[in-house]
């Protein structure tokens, strides 16, 4: 799996309409056309620059977590990564997106696809956690 750092998210932005109904997967209701309020994607995704940045994901090793090749992930570098978090990290200078597993005896970077084995962080390896993945955004035209 590869990652491409796209950079920090700028502050500010435009608000978008939020409709107060759930969108059915079938036929829309003609009565469901009023706006409840306007929201900001900055607020919705809890984006607070400069410690939040975007990363484009390449590869299929995180499909089990709902992160697919081509997705954008919103990463918060102000959070301390905990056991079970999905992280953007560098292992020996190679950037990866993996689930972090920590125990008393080991640190493991886990894929969410059974095709890929766990990556144990060994003595002598350099592991740098760049941030915790908070959200993913998918382009359905390229799915």
mmCIF file of C-alpha atoms in Angstrom:
data_model
loop_
_atom_site.group_PDB
_atom_site.id
_atom_site.type_symbol
_atom_site.label_atom_id
_atom_site.label_comp_id
_atom_site.label_asym_id
_atom_site.label_seq_id
_atom_site.Cartn_x
_atom_site.Cartn_y
_atom_site.Cartn_z
ATOM 1 C CA UNK A 1 0.000 0.000 0.000
ATOM 2 C CA UNK A 2 1.296 3.427 -0.852
ATOM 3 C CA UNK A 3 0.300 6.826 0.435
ATOM 4 C CA UNK A 4 0.622 10.259 -1.118
ATOM 5 C CA UNK A 5 0.664 13.197 1.284
ATOM 6 C CA UNK A 6 -1.494 15.927 -0.214
ATOM 7 C CA UNK A 7 -0.828 18.497 2.483
ATOM 8 C CA UNK A 8 -2.654 20.402 5.194
ATOM 9 C CA UNK A 9 -6.261 21.435 4.949
ATOM 10 C CA UNK A 10 -6.824 25.189 4.755
ATOM 11 C CA UNK A 11 -9.004 26.844 7.364
ATOM 12 C CA UNK A 12 -12.307 28.408 6.474
ATOM 13 C CA UNK A 13 -14.357 27.170 3.578
ATOM 14 C CA UNK A 14 -17.902 27.232 2.349
ATOM 15 C CA UNK A 15 -20.972 25.801 4.001
ATOM 16 C CA UNK A 16 -23.162 23.242 2.281
ATOM 17 C CA UNK A 17 -26.858 22.470 2.775
ATOM 18 C CA UNK A 18 -27.737 19.593 5.127
ATOM 19 C CA UNK A 19 -31.144 18.079 4.486
ATOM 20 C CA UNK A 20 -33.069 16.871 7.523
ATOM 21 C CA UNK A 21 -34.107 13.529 6.088
ATOM 22 C CA UNK A 22 -32.319 10.285 5.405
ATOM 23 C CA UNK A 23 -31.849 9.649 1.725
ATOM 24 C CA UNK A 24 -33.506 6.399 0.678
ATOM 25 C CA UNK A 25 -31.744 4.125 -1.752
ATOM 26 C CA UNK A 26 -35.024 3.799 -3.658
ATOM 27 C CA UNK A 27 -37.295 6.583 -4.920
ATOM 28 C CA UNK A 28 -37.094 9.992 -3.200
ATOM 29 C CA UNK A 29 -40.047 11.420 -1.321
ATOM 30 C CA UNK A 30 -41.506 14.575 -2.920
ATOM 31 C CA UNK A 31 -42.056 16.026 0.580
ATOM 32 C CA UNK A 32 -38.407 15.708 1.577
ATOM 33 C CA UNK A 33 -36.966 18.825 0.001
ATOM 34 C CA UNK A 34 -36.298 21.246 2.838
ATOM 35 C CA UNK A 35 -32.956 22.229 4.269
ATOM 36 C CA UNK A 36 -32.467 21.843 8.011
ATOM 37 C CA UNK A 37 -29.282 23.901 8.225
ATOM 38 C CA UNK A 38 -26.014 24.644 6.489
ATOM 39 C CA UNK A 39 -22.890 22.804 7.578
ATOM 40 C CA UNK A 40 -19.211 23.123 6.922
ATOM 41 C CA UNK A 41 -17.164 20.081 5.948
ATOM 42 C CA UNK A 42 -14.474 21.552 8.204
ATOM 43 C CA UNK A 43 -16.896 21.175 11.128
ATOM 44 C CA UNK A 44 -18.294 17.821 10.003
ATOM 45 C CA UNK A 45 -14.843 16.237 9.757
ATOM 46 C CA UNK A 46 -13.514 18.176 12.779
ATOM 47 C CA UNK A 47 -10.791 19.689 10.623
ATOM 48 C CA UNK A 48 -8.492 22.048 12.494
ATOM 49 C CA UNK A 49 -5.507 23.052 10.386
ATOM 50 C CA UNK A 50 -2.496 22.926 10.614
ATOM 51 C CA UNK A 51 -2.462 19.559 12.420
ATOM 52 C CA UNK A 52 -4.875 17.934 9.946
ATOM 53 C CA UNK A 53 -3.761 16.860 6.488
ATOM 54 C CA UNK A 54 -4.988 14.767 3.567
ATOM 55 C CA UNK A 55 -3.438 11.568 2.245
ATOM 56 C CA UNK A 56 -4.327 9.689 -0.949
ATOM 57 C CA UNK A 57 -4.264 5.916 -0.490
ATOM 58 C CA UNK A 58 -2.846 3.472 -3.030
ATOM 59 C CA UNK A 59 -3.303 -0.289 -2.771
ATOM 60 C CA UNK A 60 -5.799 -2.734 -1.290
ATOM 61 C CA UNK A 61 -4.324 -3.675 2.086
ATOM 62 C CA UNK A 62 -6.894 -1.657 4.096
ATOM 63 C CA UNK A 63 -10.079 -2.736 2.285
ATOM 64 C CA UNK A 64 -11.377 -4.547 5.366
ATOM 65 C CA UNK A 65 -11.447 -1.202 7.169
ATOM 66 C CA UNK A 66 -13.354 0.401 4.276
ATOM 67 C CA UNK A 67 -10.325 2.238 2.873
ATOM 68 C CA UNK A 68 -9.811 1.573 -0.841
ATOM 69 C CA UNK A 69 -7.172 2.505 -3.381
ATOM 70 C CA UNK A 70 -7.768 6.100 -4.505
ATOM 71 C CA UNK A 71 -9.531 7.143 -1.292
ATOM 72 C CA UNK A 72 -8.547 10.289 0.551
ATOM 73 C CA UNK A 73 -8.051 9.968 4.286
ATOM 74 C CA UNK A 74 -8.197 12.823 6.760
ATOM 75 C CA UNK A 75 -5.308 12.470 9.199
ATOM 76 C CA UNK A 76 -4.902 14.184 12.561
ATOM 77 C CA UNK A 77 -1.281 14.402 13.631
ATOM 78 C CA UNK A 78 -2.156 15.993 16.991
ATOM 79 C CA UNK A 79 -3.539 12.709 18.348
ATOM 80 C CA UNK A 80 -1.426 10.130 20.121
ATOM 81 C CA UNK A 81 -1.850 6.844 18.262
ATOM 82 C CA UNK A 82 -3.407 4.129 20.411
ATOM 83 C CA UNK A 83 -3.745 0.388 20.030
ATOM 84 C CA UNK A 84 -6.301 -0.284 17.289
ATOM 85 C CA UNK A 85 -6.023 3.092 15.535
ATOM 86 C CA UNK A 86 -5.526 3.280 11.785
ATOM 87 C CA UNK A 87 -2.379 5.323 11.275
ATOM 88 C CA UNK A 88 -0.238 6.857 8.593
ATOM 89 C CA UNK A 89 3.294 5.872 9.516
ATOM 90 C CA UNK A 90 6.759 5.444 8.103
ATOM 91 C CA UNK A 91 8.534 2.161 8.751
ATOM 92 C CA UNK A 92 12.194 2.552 7.812
ATOM 93 C CA UNK A 93 11.204 5.644 5.768
ATOM 94 C CA UNK A 94 8.490 3.749 3.808
ATOM 95 C CA UNK A 95 5.067 5.417 4.234
ATOM 96 C CA UNK A 96 2.156 3.071 5.001
ATOM 97 C CA UNK A 97 -1.453 3.120 6.135
ATOM 98 C CA UNK A 98 -2.026 0.322 8.682
ATOM 99 C CA UNK A 99 -3.836 -0.552 11.892
ATOM 100 C CA UNK A 100 -1.548 -0.143 14.919
ATOM 101 C CA UNK A 101 -1.359 -3.016 17.394
ATOM 102 C CA UNK A 102 0.636 -2.577 20.573
ATOM 103 C CA UNK A 103 1.327 -5.051 23.329
ATOM 104 C CA UNK A 104 3.925 -5.277 26.060
ATOM 105 C CA UNK A 105 6.199 -7.283 23.768
ATOM 106 C CA UNK A 106 5.525 -6.029 20.251
ATOM 107 C CA UNK A 107 4.402 -3.288 17.919
ATOM 108 C CA UNK A 108 2.653 -4.603 14.821
ATOM 109 C CA UNK A 109 1.352 -2.801 11.743
ATOM 110 C CA UNK A 110 -1.653 -4.792 10.546
ATOM 111 C CA UNK A 111 -3.295 -4.814 7.135
ATOM 112 C CA UNK A 112 -7.065 -5.162 6.881
ATOM 113 C CA UNK A 113 -6.789 -7.621 4.006
ATOM 114 C CA UNK A 114 -5.870 -11.277 4.630
ATOM 115 C CA UNK A 115 -3.629 -11.263 1.540
ATOM 116 C CA UNK A 116 -1.044 -9.248 3.499
ATOM 117 C CA UNK A 117 0.868 -10.502 6.548
ATOM 118 C CA UNK A 118 1.351 -8.395 9.672
ATOM 119 C CA UNK A 119 4.478 -6.224 9.772
ATOM 120 C CA UNK A 120 6.243 -6.651 13.110
ATOM 121 C CA UNK A 121 8.379 -3.693 14.107
ATOM 122 C CA UNK A 122 11.698 -5.243 15.007
ATOM 123 C CA UNK A 123 14.603 -3.907 17.024
ATOM 124 C CA UNK A 124 16.541 -1.631 14.689
ATOM 125 C CA UNK A 125 13.468 -0.651 12.667
ATOM 126 C CA UNK A 126 12.572 3.017 12.663
ATOM 127 C CA UNK A 127 8.836 3.640 13.138
ATOM 128 C CA UNK A 128 7.452 7.174 12.943
ATOM 129 C CA UNK A 129 3.706 7.697 13.365
ATOM 130 C CA UNK A 130 2.639 10.634 11.172
ATOM 131 C CA UNK A 131 -0.956 10.740 12.401
ATOM 132 C CA UNK A 132 -4.226 8.962 13.104
ATOM 133 C CA UNK A 133 -6.747 8.435 10.302
ATOM 134 C CA UNK A 134 -10.053 10.009 11.333
ATOM 135 C CA UNK A 135 -12.154 9.832 8.142
ATOM 136 C CA UNK A 136 -12.000 8.531 4.602
ATOM 137 C CA UNK A 137 -13.550 10.041 1.494
ATOM 138 C CA UNK A 138 -14.273 7.978 -1.623
ATOM 139 C CA UNK A 139 -14.609 9.137 -5.232
ATOM 140 C CA UNK A 140 -17.366 6.856 -6.509
ATOM 141 C CA UNK A 141 -16.675 7.776 -10.133
ATOM 142 C CA UNK A 142 -13.364 5.942 -9.830
ATOM 143 C CA UNK A 143 -14.579 3.091 -7.616
#
